[in-house]
Short mmCIF file of C-alpha atoms and ligand atoms in Angstrom, two decimals:
data_model
loop_
_atom_site.label_atom_id
_atom_site.label_comp_id
_atom_site.label_asym_id
_atom_site.label_seq_id
_atom_site.Cartn_x
_atom_site.Cartn_y
_atom_site.Cartn_z
CA UNK A 204 0.00 0.00 0.00
CA UNK A 205 2.72 2.35 1.01
CA UNK A 206 4.57 1.61 -2.22
CA UNK A 207 1.41 2.29 -4.22
CA UNK A 208 1.00 5.72 -2.62
CA UNK A 209 4.63 6.42 -3.18
CA UNK A 210 4.17 5.45 -6.84
CA UNK A 211 1.18 7.74 -7.16
CA UNK A 212 3.14 10.63 -5.67
CA UNK A 213 6.17 9.98 -7.85
CA UNK A 214 3.92 9.55 -10.91
CA UNK A 215 2.11 12.78 -10.15
CA UNK A 216 5.41 14.54 -9.72
CA UNK A 217 6.60 13.33 -13.14
CA UNK A 218 3.38 14.21 -14.92
CA UNK A 219 3.28 17.60 -13.27
CA UNK A 220 6.88 18.45 -13.87
CA UNK A 221 6.78 17.22 -17.45
CA UNK A 222 3.67 19.16 -18.28
CA UNK A 223 5.07 22.36 -16.83
CA UNK A 224 8.34 21.68 -18.61
CA UNK A 225 6.43 21.25 -21.83
CA UNK A 226 4.53 24.43 -21.25
CA UNK A 227 7.70 26.43 -20.88
CA UNK A 228 9.33 24.72 -23.80
CA UNK A 229 6.35 24.78 -26.14
CA UNK A 230 5.19 28.34 -25.77
CA UNK A 231 7.81 30.95 -25.14
CA UNK A 232 5.30 33.79 -25.39
CA UNK A 233 1.84 34.02 -23.90
CA UNK A 234 -1.34 34.65 -25.84
CA UNK A 235 -1.31 38.40 -25.22
CA UNK A 236 2.21 38.96 -26.47
CA UNK A 237 2.11 41.27 -29.50
CA UNK A 238 4.02 40.34 -32.64
CA UNK A 239 4.15 42.82 -35.47
CA UNK A 240 6.19 44.36 -38.25
CA UNK A 241 7.14 47.95 -39.06
CA UNK A 242 7.83 50.37 -41.90
CA UNK A 243 8.00 54.13 -42.25
CA UNK A 244 6.29 56.52 -44.65
CA UNK A 245 9.20 57.74 -46.74
CA UNK A 246 10.70 54.27 -46.96
CA UNK A 247 7.61 52.61 -48.46
CA UNK A 248 4.94 55.05 -49.63
CA UNK A 249 6.29 56.64 -52.79
CA UNK A 250 3.85 59.14 -54.31
CA UNK A 251 6.40 61.77 -53.38
CA UNK A 252 4.59 64.66 -55.10
CA UNK A 253 1.18 63.16 -55.63
CA UNK A 254 -2.12 64.70 -54.58
CA UNK A 255 -0.50 67.79 -53.14
CA UNK A 256 2.13 66.26 -50.87
CA UNK A 257 4.73 68.82 -49.78
CA UNK A 258 8.47 68.34 -50.05
CA UNK A 259 10.40 66.82 -47.17
CA UNK A 260 14.11 66.51 -46.45
CA UNK A 261 14.44 63.10 -48.12
CA UNK A 262 12.84 64.41 -51.30
CA UNK A 263 15.46 67.13 -51.15
CA UNK A 264 18.40 64.85 -50.28
CA UNK A 265 17.55 62.28 -52.96
CA UNK A 266 16.88 64.85 -55.69
CA UNK A 267 19.51 67.46 -54.95
CA UNK A 268 22.54 65.79 -53.37
CA UNK A 269 24.62 62.70 -54.07
CA UNK A 270 24.43 61.33 -50.56
CA UNK A 271 22.53 58.19 -51.55
CA UNK A 272 24.83 55.28 -52.34
CA UNK A 273 22.95 54.01 -55.38
CA UNK A 274 21.59 57.44 -56.37
CA UNK A 275 18.07 56.16 -55.84
CA UNK A 276 15.04 57.96 -54.43
CA UNK A 277 11.87 57.17 -52.50
CA UNK A 278 9.79 58.74 -55.29
CA UNK A 279 7.99 55.44 -55.81
CA UNK A 280 9.64 53.20 -53.19
CA UNK A 281 7.28 50.23 -52.56
CA UNK A 282 4.36 52.26 -53.89
CA UNK A 283 2.40 51.62 -50.71
CA UNK A 284 0.56 54.88 -51.38
CA UNK A 285 -1.33 52.86 -54.00
CA UNK A 286 -0.80 49.32 -52.82
CA UNK A 287 -1.83 49.53 -49.18
CA UNK A 288 -4.68 47.06 -49.62
CA UNK A 289 -2.29 44.44 -50.88
CA UNK A 290 0.02 45.31 -47.98
CA UNK A 291 -2.74 44.69 -45.47
CA UNK A 292 -3.63 41.44 -47.20
CA UNK A 293 -0.04 40.26 -46.77
CA UNK A 294 0.04 41.44 -43.16
CA UNK A 295 -3.05 39.42 -42.55
CA UNK A 296 -1.53 36.34 -44.13
CA UNK A 297 1.55 36.84 -41.98
CA UNK A 298 -0.64 36.72 -38.90
CA UNK A 299 0.71 39.86 -37.19
CA UNK A 300 -1.29 41.46 -34.42
CA UNK A 301 -0.15 44.95 -35.29
CA UNK A 302 1.43 47.04 -38.01
CA UNK A 303 3.68 49.91 -37.06
CA UNK A 304 3.83 52.54 -39.80
CA UNK A 305 4.37 56.28 -39.88
CA UNK A 306 2.45 59.25 -41.16
CA UNK A 307 4.20 61.53 -43.59
CA UNK A 308 4.02 64.99 -42.02
CA UNK A 309 4.44 66.74 -45.37
CA UNK A 310 1.77 64.57 -47.00
CA UNK A 311 -0.76 65.52 -44.36
CA UNK A 312 0.35 69.15 -43.99
CA UNK A 313 2.10 70.17 -47.21
CA UNK A 314 3.83 73.18 -45.60
CA UNK A 315 4.26 71.44 -42.28
CA UNK A 316 2.05 73.96 -40.47
CA UNK A 317 -1.63 73.85 -39.53
CA UNK A 318 -2.88 77.43 -39.13
CA UNK A 319 -6.47 76.21 -39.54
CA UNK A 320 -6.22 72.97 -37.60
CA UNK A 321 -7.63 69.99 -39.47
CA UNK A 322 -8.77 72.30 -42.26
CA UNK A 323 -5.11 72.77 -43.14
CA UNK A 324 -4.77 69.06 -43.80
CA UNK A 325 -4.51 67.75 -47.35
CA UNK A 326 -7.81 65.90 -47.94
CA UNK A 327 -6.16 63.22 -50.09
CA UNK A 328 -3.72 62.43 -47.32
CA UNK A 329 -6.52 62.44 -44.75
CA UNK A 330 -8.32 59.89 -46.87
CA UNK A 331 -5.23 57.76 -47.51
CA UNK A 332 -4.40 57.27 -43.85
CA UNK A 333 -8.07 56.81 -42.99
CA UNK A 334 -8.36 54.00 -45.50
CA UNK A 335 -5.13 52.38 -44.39
CA UNK A 336 -6.20 52.47 -40.74
CA UNK A 337 -9.69 51.19 -41.57
CA UNK A 338 -8.32 48.37 -43.70
CA UNK A 339 -6.04 47.28 -40.86
CA UNK A 340 -8.82 47.40 -38.30
CA UNK A 341 -11.19 45.51 -40.60
CA UNK A 342 -8.55 42.79 -40.74
CA UNK A 343 -8.04 42.73 -37.00
CA UNK A 344 -4.60 44.28 -37.17
CA UNK A 345 -3.84 46.96 -34.60
CA UNK A 346 -2.49 50.15 -36.20
CA UNK A 347 0.51 51.56 -34.32
CA UNK A 348 1.41 54.96 -35.65
CA UNK A 349 4.65 56.94 -35.58
CA UNK A 350 4.21 60.67 -36.07
CA UNK A 351 7.74 61.44 -37.13
CA UNK A 352 10.12 58.96 -38.75
CA UNK A 353 13.01 61.07 -40.15
CA UNK A 354 10.96 62.83 -42.87
CA UNK A 355 10.88 66.46 -41.81
CA UNK A 356 8.97 68.88 -44.04
CA UNK A 357 11.45 71.03 -45.90
CA UNK A 358 10.23 74.37 -44.47
CA UNK A 359 10.97 73.11 -40.95
CA UNK A 360 14.43 71.95 -41.96
CA UNK A 361 15.04 75.35 -43.56
CA UNK A 362 14.48 77.12 -40.27
CA UNK A 363 16.90 74.71 -38.58
CA UNK A 364 14.77 71.69 -37.74
CA UNK A 365 15.37 70.58 -34.19
CA UNK A 366 17.97 73.34 -33.75
CA UNK A 367 15.13 75.81 -33.61
CA UNK A 368 12.60 75.80 -30.80
CA UNK A 369 9.89 76.67 -33.31
CA UNK A 370 9.75 72.97 -34.14
CA UNK A 371 8.10 72.28 -30.78
CA UNK A 372 4.86 74.18 -31.58
CA UNK A 373 4.80 73.08 -35.20
CA UNK A 374 5.17 69.43 -34.22
CA UNK A 375 2.50 69.79 -31.57
CA UNK A 376 0.08 71.37 -34.06
CA UNK A 377 0.73 68.59 -36.54
CA UNK A 378 0.17 65.96 -33.83
CA UNK A 379 -3.07 67.67 -32.82
CA UNK A 380 -4.36 67.34 -36.37
CA UNK A 381 -3.42 63.66 -36.44
CA UNK A 382 -5.01 62.92 -33.06
CA UNK A 383 -8.18 64.75 -34.07
CA UNK A 384 -8.42 62.79 -37.31
CA UNK A 385 -7.49 59.31 -36.11
CA UNK A 386 -7.48 59.37 -32.32
CA UNK A 387 -10.70 57.41 -32.08
CA UNK A 388 -9.18 54.56 -34.09
CA UNK A 389 -5.52 54.45 -33.13
CA UNK A 390 -4.53 53.54 -29.57
CA UNK A 391 -0.75 53.25 -29.95
CA UNK A 392 1.15 56.41 -30.80
CA UNK A 393 4.87 56.97 -31.15
CA UNK A 394 5.94 60.59 -31.22
CA UNK A 395 9.41 60.40 -32.75
CA UNK A 396 11.44 57.50 -34.09
CA UNK A 397 15.06 57.06 -32.98
CA UNK A 398 15.99 60.45 -31.56
CA UNK A 399 19.73 59.75 -31.87
CA UNK A 400 19.34 59.13 -35.59
CA UNK A 401 16.99 62.12 -35.90
CA UNK A 402 19.63 64.41 -34.45
CA UNK A 403 22.31 63.05 -36.76
CA UNK A 404 20.02 63.74 -39.71
CA UNK A 405 19.20 67.16 -38.27
CA UNK A 406 22.88 68.07 -38.13
CA UNK A 407 23.42 66.70 -41.63
CA UNK A 408 20.52 68.81 -42.95
CA UNK A 409 21.89 71.94 -41.32
CA UNK A 410 24.99 71.52 -43.43
CA UNK A 411 23.15 70.41 -46.60
CA UNK A 412 20.94 73.51 -46.40
CA UNK A 413 23.64 75.70 -44.89
CA UNK A 414 21.35 77.01 -42.19
CA UNK A 415 22.43 79.67 -39.74
CA UNK A 416 23.30 76.94 -37.21
CA UNK A 417 26.19 75.48 -39.18
CA UNK A 418 29.39 75.89 -37.22
CA UNK A 419 27.65 76.21 -33.85
CA UNK A 420 29.05 74.00 -31.14
CA UNK A 421 26.90 71.26 -29.65
CA UNK A 422 24.28 70.95 -32.39
CA UNK A 423 23.43 67.45 -31.18
CA UNK A 424 22.64 68.77 -27.70
CA UNK A 425 20.41 71.54 -28.99
CA UNK A 426 18.58 68.98 -31.09
CA UNK A 427 18.26 66.78 -28.01
CA UNK A 428 16.72 69.57 -26.00
CA UNK A 429 14.16 70.62 -28.59
CA UNK A 430 13.33 67.07 -29.58
CA UNK A 431 12.58 66.18 -25.96
CA UNK A 432 10.40 69.27 -25.63
CA UNK A 433 8.59 68.37 -28.85
CA UNK A 434 7.99 64.80 -27.67
CA UNK A 435 6.84 65.93 -24.24
CA UNK A 436 4.53 68.63 -25.60
CA UNK A 437 2.79 66.07 -27.78
CA UNK A 438 2.53 63.64 -24.88
CA UNK A 439 0.95 66.38 -22.73
CA UNK A 440 -1.38 67.39 -25.53
CA UNK A 441 -2.65 63.82 -25.83
CA UNK A 442 -2.94 63.50 -22.08
CA UNK A 443 -4.99 66.68 -21.79
CA UNK A 444 -7.22 66.50 -24.86
CA UNK A 445 -7.51 62.88 -25.92
CA UNK A 446 -6.50 60.34 -23.33
CA UNK A 447 -9.68 60.66 -21.29
CA UNK A 448 -11.80 59.68 -24.25
CA UNK A 449 -9.56 57.37 -26.27
CA UNK A 450 -7.35 55.72 -23.63
CA UNK A 451 -4.37 55.40 -25.98
CA UNK A 452 -0.64 55.17 -25.24
CA UNK A 453 2.08 57.55 -26.32
CA UNK A 454 5.82 56.84 -26.32
CA UNK A 455 9.15 57.98 -27.76
CA UNK A 456 10.93 55.25 -29.75
CA UNK A 457 14.43 55.28 -28.28
CA UNK A 458 17.31 53.77 -30.25
CA UNK A 459 18.70 51.59 -27.51
CA UNK A 460 21.73 49.85 -28.96
CA UNK A 461 23.96 48.66 -26.18
CA UNK A 462 27.38 50.09 -25.33
CA UNK A 463 29.44 47.61 -23.37
CA UNK A 464 32.84 47.95 -21.77
CA UNK A 465 35.76 46.87 -23.93
CA UNK A 466 37.56 45.43 -20.89
CA UNK A 467 37.04 44.79 -17.20
CA UNK A 468 39.30 47.61 -16.14
CA UNK A 469 37.66 50.28 -14.10
CA UNK A 470 38.24 53.12 -16.56
CA UNK A 471 36.60 51.18 -19.37
CA UNK A 472 33.66 50.06 -17.24
CA UNK A 473 33.03 53.67 -16.26
CA UNK A 474 33.50 54.88 -19.83
CA UNK A 475 30.87 52.41 -21.08
CA UNK A 476 28.43 53.41 -18.35
CA UNK A 477 29.03 57.05 -19.22
CA UNK A 478 28.46 56.49 -22.90
CA UNK A 479 25.25 54.60 -22.22
CA UNK A 480 24.10 57.73 -20.43
CA UNK A 481 25.13 59.84 -23.42
CA UNK A 482 23.23 57.62 -25.86
CA UNK A 483 20.25 56.21 -23.96
CA UNK A 484 20.21 58.18 -20.70
CA UNK A 485 20.10 61.43 -22.64
CA UNK A 486 16.49 60.48 -23.51
CA UNK A 487 15.53 58.06 -20.77
CA UNK A 488 16.73 60.11 -17.80
CA UNK A 489 14.75 63.27 -18.59
CA UNK A 490 11.68 61.16 -19.32
CA UNK A 491 11.81 58.73 -16.40
CA UNK A 492 13.84 60.52 -13.72
CA UNK A 493 14.02 64.18 -14.68
CA UNK A 494 16.70 66.30 -16.39
CA UNK A 495 19.87 65.11 -18.16
CA UNK A 496 22.03 62.50 -16.40
CA UNK A 497 24.44 64.24 -14.03
CA UNK A 498 27.50 62.50 -15.48
CA UNK A 499 26.57 63.94 -18.86
CA UNK A 500 26.18 67.44 -17.47
CA UNK A 501 29.58 67.17 -15.82
CA UNK A 502 31.45 65.83 -18.85
CA UNK A 503 29.88 68.18 -21.39
CA UNK A 504 30.57 71.15 -19.13
CA UNK A 505 34.23 70.13 -18.80
CA UNK A 506 34.59 69.53 -22.52
CA UNK A 507 32.99 72.89 -23.28
CA UNK A 508 35.42 74.63 -20.97
CA UNK A 509 38.33 72.84 -22.60
CA UNK A 510 37.09 74.10 -25.97
CA UNK A 511 37.22 77.64 -24.68
CA UNK A 512 33.45 78.08 -24.40
CA UNK A 513 32.04 80.14 -21.57
CA UNK A 514 28.89 78.06 -21.17
CA UNK A 515 28.22 74.37 -21.52
CA UNK A 516 27.16 73.05 -24.89
CA UNK A 517 24.48 71.10 -23.07
CA UNK A 518 21.42 73.33 -22.71
CA UNK A 519 19.98 73.76 -19.23
CA UNK A 520 16.33 72.81 -18.70
CA UNK A 521 14.24 75.12 -16.53
CA UNK A 522 12.37 73.49 -13.68
CA UNK A 523 9.19 73.85 -15.67
CA UNK A 524 10.73 72.03 -18.60
CA UNK A 525 12.06 69.26 -16.37
CA UNK A 526 8.53 68.73 -15.08
CA UNK A 527 7.05 68.92 -18.56
CA UNK A 528 9.31 66.12 -19.81
CA UNK A 529 9.31 63.88 -16.73
CA UNK A 530 6.71 61.12 -16.94
CA UNK A 531 6.03 61.29 -20.67
CA UNK A 532 6.24 57.63 -21.72
CA UNK A 533 3.36 55.21 -21.36
CA UNK A 534 5.84 52.43 -22.03
CA UNK A 535 9.45 52.23 -23.11
CA UNK A 536 9.56 51.80 -26.88
CA UNK A 537 12.89 50.28 -27.78
CA UNK A 538 14.69 49.83 -31.09
CA UNK A 539 17.61 47.45 -30.87
CA UNK A 540 19.92 46.39 -33.68
CA UNK A 541 23.49 46.16 -32.50
CA UNK A 542 26.19 46.79 -29.92
CA UNK A 543 29.58 48.47 -29.53
CA UNK A 544 32.62 48.20 -27.28
CA UNK A 545 33.66 51.26 -25.32
CA UNK A 546 37.11 52.18 -23.98
CA UNK A 547 38.21 55.16 -21.96
CA UNK A 548 39.94 57.77 -24.10
CA UNK A 549 40.68 61.38 -23.23
CA UNK A 550 42.84 62.27 -26.21
CA UNK A 551 40.15 63.37 -28.65
CA UNK A 552 39.54 67.06 -28.73
CA UNK A 553 36.68 67.69 -31.07
CA UNK A 554 33.02 68.66 -31.06
CA UNK A 555 31.61 65.16 -30.77
CA UNK A 556 29.76 63.06 -28.24
CA UNK A 557 32.59 60.57 -28.01
CA UNK A 558 35.10 63.30 -27.34
CA UNK A 559 32.88 64.92 -24.72
CA UNK A 560 32.24 61.57 -23.03
CA UNK A 561 35.97 60.71 -23.20
CA UNK A 562 35.40 57.40 -24.89
CA UNK A 563 36.66 55.42 -27.82
CA UNK A 564 33.96 53.31 -29.47
CA UNK A 565 34.72 50.23 -31.53
CA UNK A 566 33.56 46.69 -32.31
CA UNK A 567 34.69 43.18 -31.49
CA UNK A 568 36.32 41.69 -34.61
CA UNK A 569 34.56 38.41 -33.81
CA UNK A 570 31.12 39.96 -34.33
CA UNK A 571 29.44 39.18 -37.63
CA UNK A 572 28.71 42.29 -39.69
CA UNK A 573 25.70 42.79 -41.92
CA UNK A 574 26.97 42.57 -45.53
CA UNK A 575 25.02 45.65 -46.60
CA UNK A 576 24.45 47.75 -43.49
CA UNK A 577 27.94 48.22 -42.09
CA UNK A 578 26.67 49.75 -38.84
CA UNK A 579 24.97 46.52 -37.83
CA UNK A 580 27.03 43.87 -36.09
CA UNK A 581 25.11 40.88 -34.84
CA UNK A 582 25.30 40.82 -31.03
CA UNK A 583 22.11 39.15 -29.75
CA UNK A 584 23.23 38.82 -26.12
CA UNK A 585 23.48 42.62 -25.92
CA UNK A 586 19.73 43.09 -26.37
CA UNK A 587 19.36 41.36 -23.01
CA UNK A 588 21.95 43.71 -21.50
CA UNK A 589 20.16 46.71 -22.90
CA UNK A 590 16.84 45.47 -21.53
CA UNK A 591 18.43 44.99 -18.12
CA UNK A 592 19.92 48.47 -18.27
CA UNK A 593 16.47 49.94 -18.96
CA UNK A 594 14.95 47.85 -16.17
CA UNK A 595 17.52 49.09 -13.65
CA UNK A 596 17.68 52.70 -14.72
CA UNK A 597 13.97 53.42 -15.11
CA UNK A 598 12.31 51.32 -12.40
CA UNK A 599 11.39 48.33 -14.49
CA UNK A 600 9.10 49.96 -17.05
CA UNK A 601 6.93 47.99 -19.45
CA UNK A 602 8.87 47.65 -22.69
CA UNK A 603 7.75 47.29 -26.28
CA UNK A 604 10.44 46.28 -28.77
CA UNK A 605 9.52 48.54 -31.67
CA UNK A 606 12.28 47.48 -34.10
CA UNK A 607 14.84 44.72 -34.54
CA UNK A 608 16.17 43.48 -37.85
CA UNK A 609 18.99 42.57 -40.21
CA UNK A 610 20.08 43.93 -43.59
CA UNK A 611 21.25 41.73 -46.47
CA UNK A 612 21.32 41.72 -50.27
CA UNK A 613 17.74 40.57 -50.61
CA UNK A 614 18.07 36.77 -50.77
CA UNK A 615 14.85 34.76 -50.65
CA UNK A 616 16.47 32.07 -48.55
CA UNK A 617 17.40 34.63 -45.90
CA UNK A 618 18.89 32.26 -43.31
CA UNK A 619 20.97 35.00 -41.70
CA UNK A 620 17.88 37.11 -41.06
CA UNK A 621 16.04 34.14 -39.57
CA UNK A 622 19.00 33.39 -37.31
CA UNK A 623 19.18 37.04 -36.32
CA UNK A 624 15.51 37.11 -35.28
CA UNK A 625 15.74 33.76 -33.56
CA UNK A 626 18.82 34.63 -31.52
CA UNK A 627 17.41 37.99 -30.43
CA UNK A 628 14.07 36.46 -29.51
CA UNK A 629 15.83 33.85 -27.37
CA UNK A 630 17.62 36.59 -25.47
CA UNK A 631 14.34 38.46 -25.01
CA UNK A 632 12.73 35.37 -23.52
CA UNK A 633 15.64 35.05 -21.10
CA UNK A 634 15.08 38.68 -20.12
CA UNK A 635 11.42 38.05 -19.44
CA UNK A 636 11.87 34.74 -17.64
CA UNK A 637 15.09 35.30 -15.74
CA UNK A 638 15.57 39.04 -15.43
CA UNK A 639 11.97 39.95 -14.73
CA UNK A 640 11.88 42.39 -17.64
CA UNK A 641 8.34 43.23 -18.74
CA UNK A 642 8.08 43.03 -22.52
CA UNK A 643 4.69 43.32 -24.19
CA UNK A 644 5.61 43.06 -27.85
CA UNK A 645 8.19 42.56 -30.57
CA UNK A 646 8.45 44.24 -33.97
CA UNK A 647 10.42 42.87 -36.88
CA UNK A 648 12.00 45.49 -39.10
CA UNK A 649 10.88 45.37 -41.75
CA UNK A 650 7.63 44.18 -43.26
CA UNK A 651 9.17 44.49 -46.74
CA UNK A 652 12.32 45.63 -48.49
CA UNK A 653 12.34 49.40 -48.78
CA UNK A 654 14.34 52.58 -49.21
CA UNK A 655 17.11 52.21 -46.64
CA UNK A 656 18.04 55.90 -46.32
CA UNK A 657 21.57 56.65 -47.56
CA UNK A 658 21.98 52.97 -48.51
CA UNK A 659 19.16 53.38 -51.01
CA UNK A 660 17.95 49.95 -52.14
CA UNK A 661 21.29 48.25 -51.57
CA UNK A 662 20.39 47.04 -48.10
CA UNK A 663 17.26 44.92 -47.69
CA UNK A 664 15.54 44.31 -44.37
CA UNK A 665 12.20 42.86 -45.50
CA UNK A 666 10.32 39.69 -44.68
CA UNK A 667 8.85 40.32 -48.12
CA UNK A 668 10.86 41.14 -51.18
CA UNK A 669 9.75 43.91 -53.54
CA UNK A 670 10.71 43.92 -57.20
CA UNK A 671 11.85 47.51 -57.60
CA UNK A 672 12.52 46.96 -61.32
CA UNK A 673 8.88 46.35 -62.05
CA UNK A 674 6.50 49.30 -62.11
CA UNK A 675 3.88 47.08 -60.42
CA UNK A 676 6.24 46.64 -57.45
CA UNK A 677 5.14 43.03 -56.80
CA UNK A 678 5.86 41.60 -53.34
CA UNK A 679 7.19 38.08 -52.74
CA UNK A 680 7.46 36.13 -49.55
CA UNK A 681 10.95 35.30 -48.27
CA UNK A 682 11.82 32.38 -45.99
CA UNK A 683 11.87 34.78 -43.04
CA UNK A 684 8.16 35.51 -43.60
CA UNK A 685 7.44 31.78 -43.35
CA UNK A 686 9.55 31.63 -40.20
CA UNK A 687 7.80 34.63 -38.64
CA UNK A 688 4.32 33.33 -39.46
CA UNK A 689 5.11 30.06 -37.69
CA UNK A 690 6.61 31.86 -34.72
CA UNK A 691 3.44 33.91 -34.34
CA UNK A 692 1.27 30.83 -34.71
CA UNK A 693 3.15 28.66 -32.24
CA UNK A 694 4.42 31.43 -29.91
CA UNK A 695 7.49 29.26 -29.78
CA UNK A 696 11.07 29.95 -30.75
CA UNK A 697 12.16 27.05 -32.93
CA UNK A 698 15.40 25.22 -32.50
CA UNK A 699 16.79 25.95 -35.95
CA UNK A 700 19.31 23.13 -35.81
CA UNK A 701 16.67 20.59 -34.88
CA UNK A 702 14.74 19.44 -37.93
CA UNK A 703 12.11 17.42 -36.07
CA UNK A 704 8.69 18.97 -36.63
CA UNK A 705 7.48 19.00 -33.06
CA UNK A 706 9.96 19.27 -30.28
CA UNK A 707 7.39 19.20 -27.48
C1 NOJ B 83 16.08 52.10 -37.76
C2 NOJ B 83 15.19 53.03 -38.49
O1 NOJ B 83 14.11 53.37 -37.68
C3 NOJ B 83 14.69 52.49 -39.83
O2 NOJ B 83 14.11 53.53 -40.53
C4 NOJ B 83 15.84 51.85 -40.59
O3 NOJ B 83 15.44 51.42 -41.84
C5 NOJ B 83 16.39 50.73 -39.75
N1 NOJ B 83 16.94 51.28 -38.55
C6 NOJ B 83 17.46 49.89 -40.44
O4 NOJ B 83 18.61 50.64 -40.63
#
C-alpha cells in the first residue's frame, strides 16, 4: 500500500513536472504577447509629389545631393501609397497582431504647419491614412502609428529643424491634427522614431541647407533639448485632450543599442556606463527621472570649458521644462539592432559626443557584420543587456520592442535574417523569464524591403521582397516571412538546428 501511494506521488510529480516543462518549452510567449512588423512613410509610400504632398528633407536629399549610395530615391519606393490594400492582405496572411507605420508629415500638412487645424490638412492624405487604418482594423490588425520617422517637411528643416525651438509648436500642431483625425481609431502612438538618428540627420541637414546653425558648437545637444520638448509637448497634448476619451498610449521610440565595456578595467567600465548615459540616458533620464544624467552634465561642461566656451554646450532645462518632460512615456519603446565596445579615451579634442564623453567606441572583430548595413554587427546577447539596463535605470518599465532586424542583399532564402531574429528572440525570452523584464511586444524590421536611407535599395531588411525593377512593385514572400508566421502561430522559438517537426 505504502509503495502504491509512493508510486502515485512519484507519478504525479513526473506528470506535473513534465507538463510544466512542456509548457515552458512549447510556448515561449503568452497569448497576449504582441508580434508585429514595421515600416515608415518615406521608406515605403512613394507618391512623393502626388495629390499635393509637400516636399520633405528626403525628397530634397535624394533629388539634390549625391548622398545616396545608389543614387536612388523614394519617389515610388514600394508604392504603398497605391498598394496599401495588398500590404494589409499580406500582413493578414503573416498573422501579425499589429502594423507599425508612420504618417508623412508633409503629406498631411504640405507646408508642415496647420494654421487652420484639421482644415489645413490635405484631404487626399486624410483619406489615404483613414483608408489604411480602416483596412487594418477591418482585418483585426492593430495600427501603431509613428508621427515622425526622419521625414521632416522642408520648411521646418530650412528654419533649422530641431535646432530651432519653433519645431516644438509646429510638431505639436501637426500631432493635434493627427489625433483629431485618427485618435478614435488608433490607440498606440509613437511621437518620434530614434531620436539619436533624428539628431544626426538634423545636423546633416543643417549643413546640406547651410542654415544659420552650421558651425555652432553642440548641435546634437540643442537637437536633443528641442526634440525632448517636442515629444513631451505632444505627450501632454494627448494627455490633456484625448487620453480621457480614447485611452491610448504615447511613447518615444528610443534607439537603444547597447554600449558595453571593452575590458574589465575600471576606466573602461566607467566609460561604457558614461556612454550609455550619453546615448540612452540622454532620452531616458529626462523622461523617467528628470533632467539630463548628471555625469553627462559634468562631462559636457568640462569639454565645453576645454574648448574655450564660456557656457556648456548642453542646454539647461528650466524646472518647468524638467517637469514637462518627466513622466512622458506610457511604455518604453525600444529599437535594438546592434552593440559596440567602449574604452576610456581622453585624447580626442573635437566637437563630438565621443570626445565629450571621453570614450573610444569600436567593435569586437569576432562579431558578424551585416553585408550591406555596415553599422549593424550581430550581437544578440546585448539586447538582453540593454533590456536589463532599462529595467535598472527606469524602475522596471513595461517595454515594447519597436524594431529589430537585419540587412542583407535581398536573398529569398534569408537564413541570416532568420538566425538574427531567432537569436534575439531567445535573449528576449531570457530577459522576461530570468531578469523579470516586462516586454509586451516585438516588432520585426521590416515588413518588406524598402528605401534604406543613404543605402538606397542596396540594403534589404524585409520579410517580403519587392521587385523595384517592375513598375507594379510586386511583393514576394521570403523564408523569413514563413519563419515569422510560424513563430506567431506557435508562440514558440524554434530550435533551428533541430529538424524534427514538433519538439514538445
Ligand atoms: C532604424 C530606423 O528606424 C529604420 O528607418 C531603418 O530602416 C532601420 N533602422 C534599419 O537601418
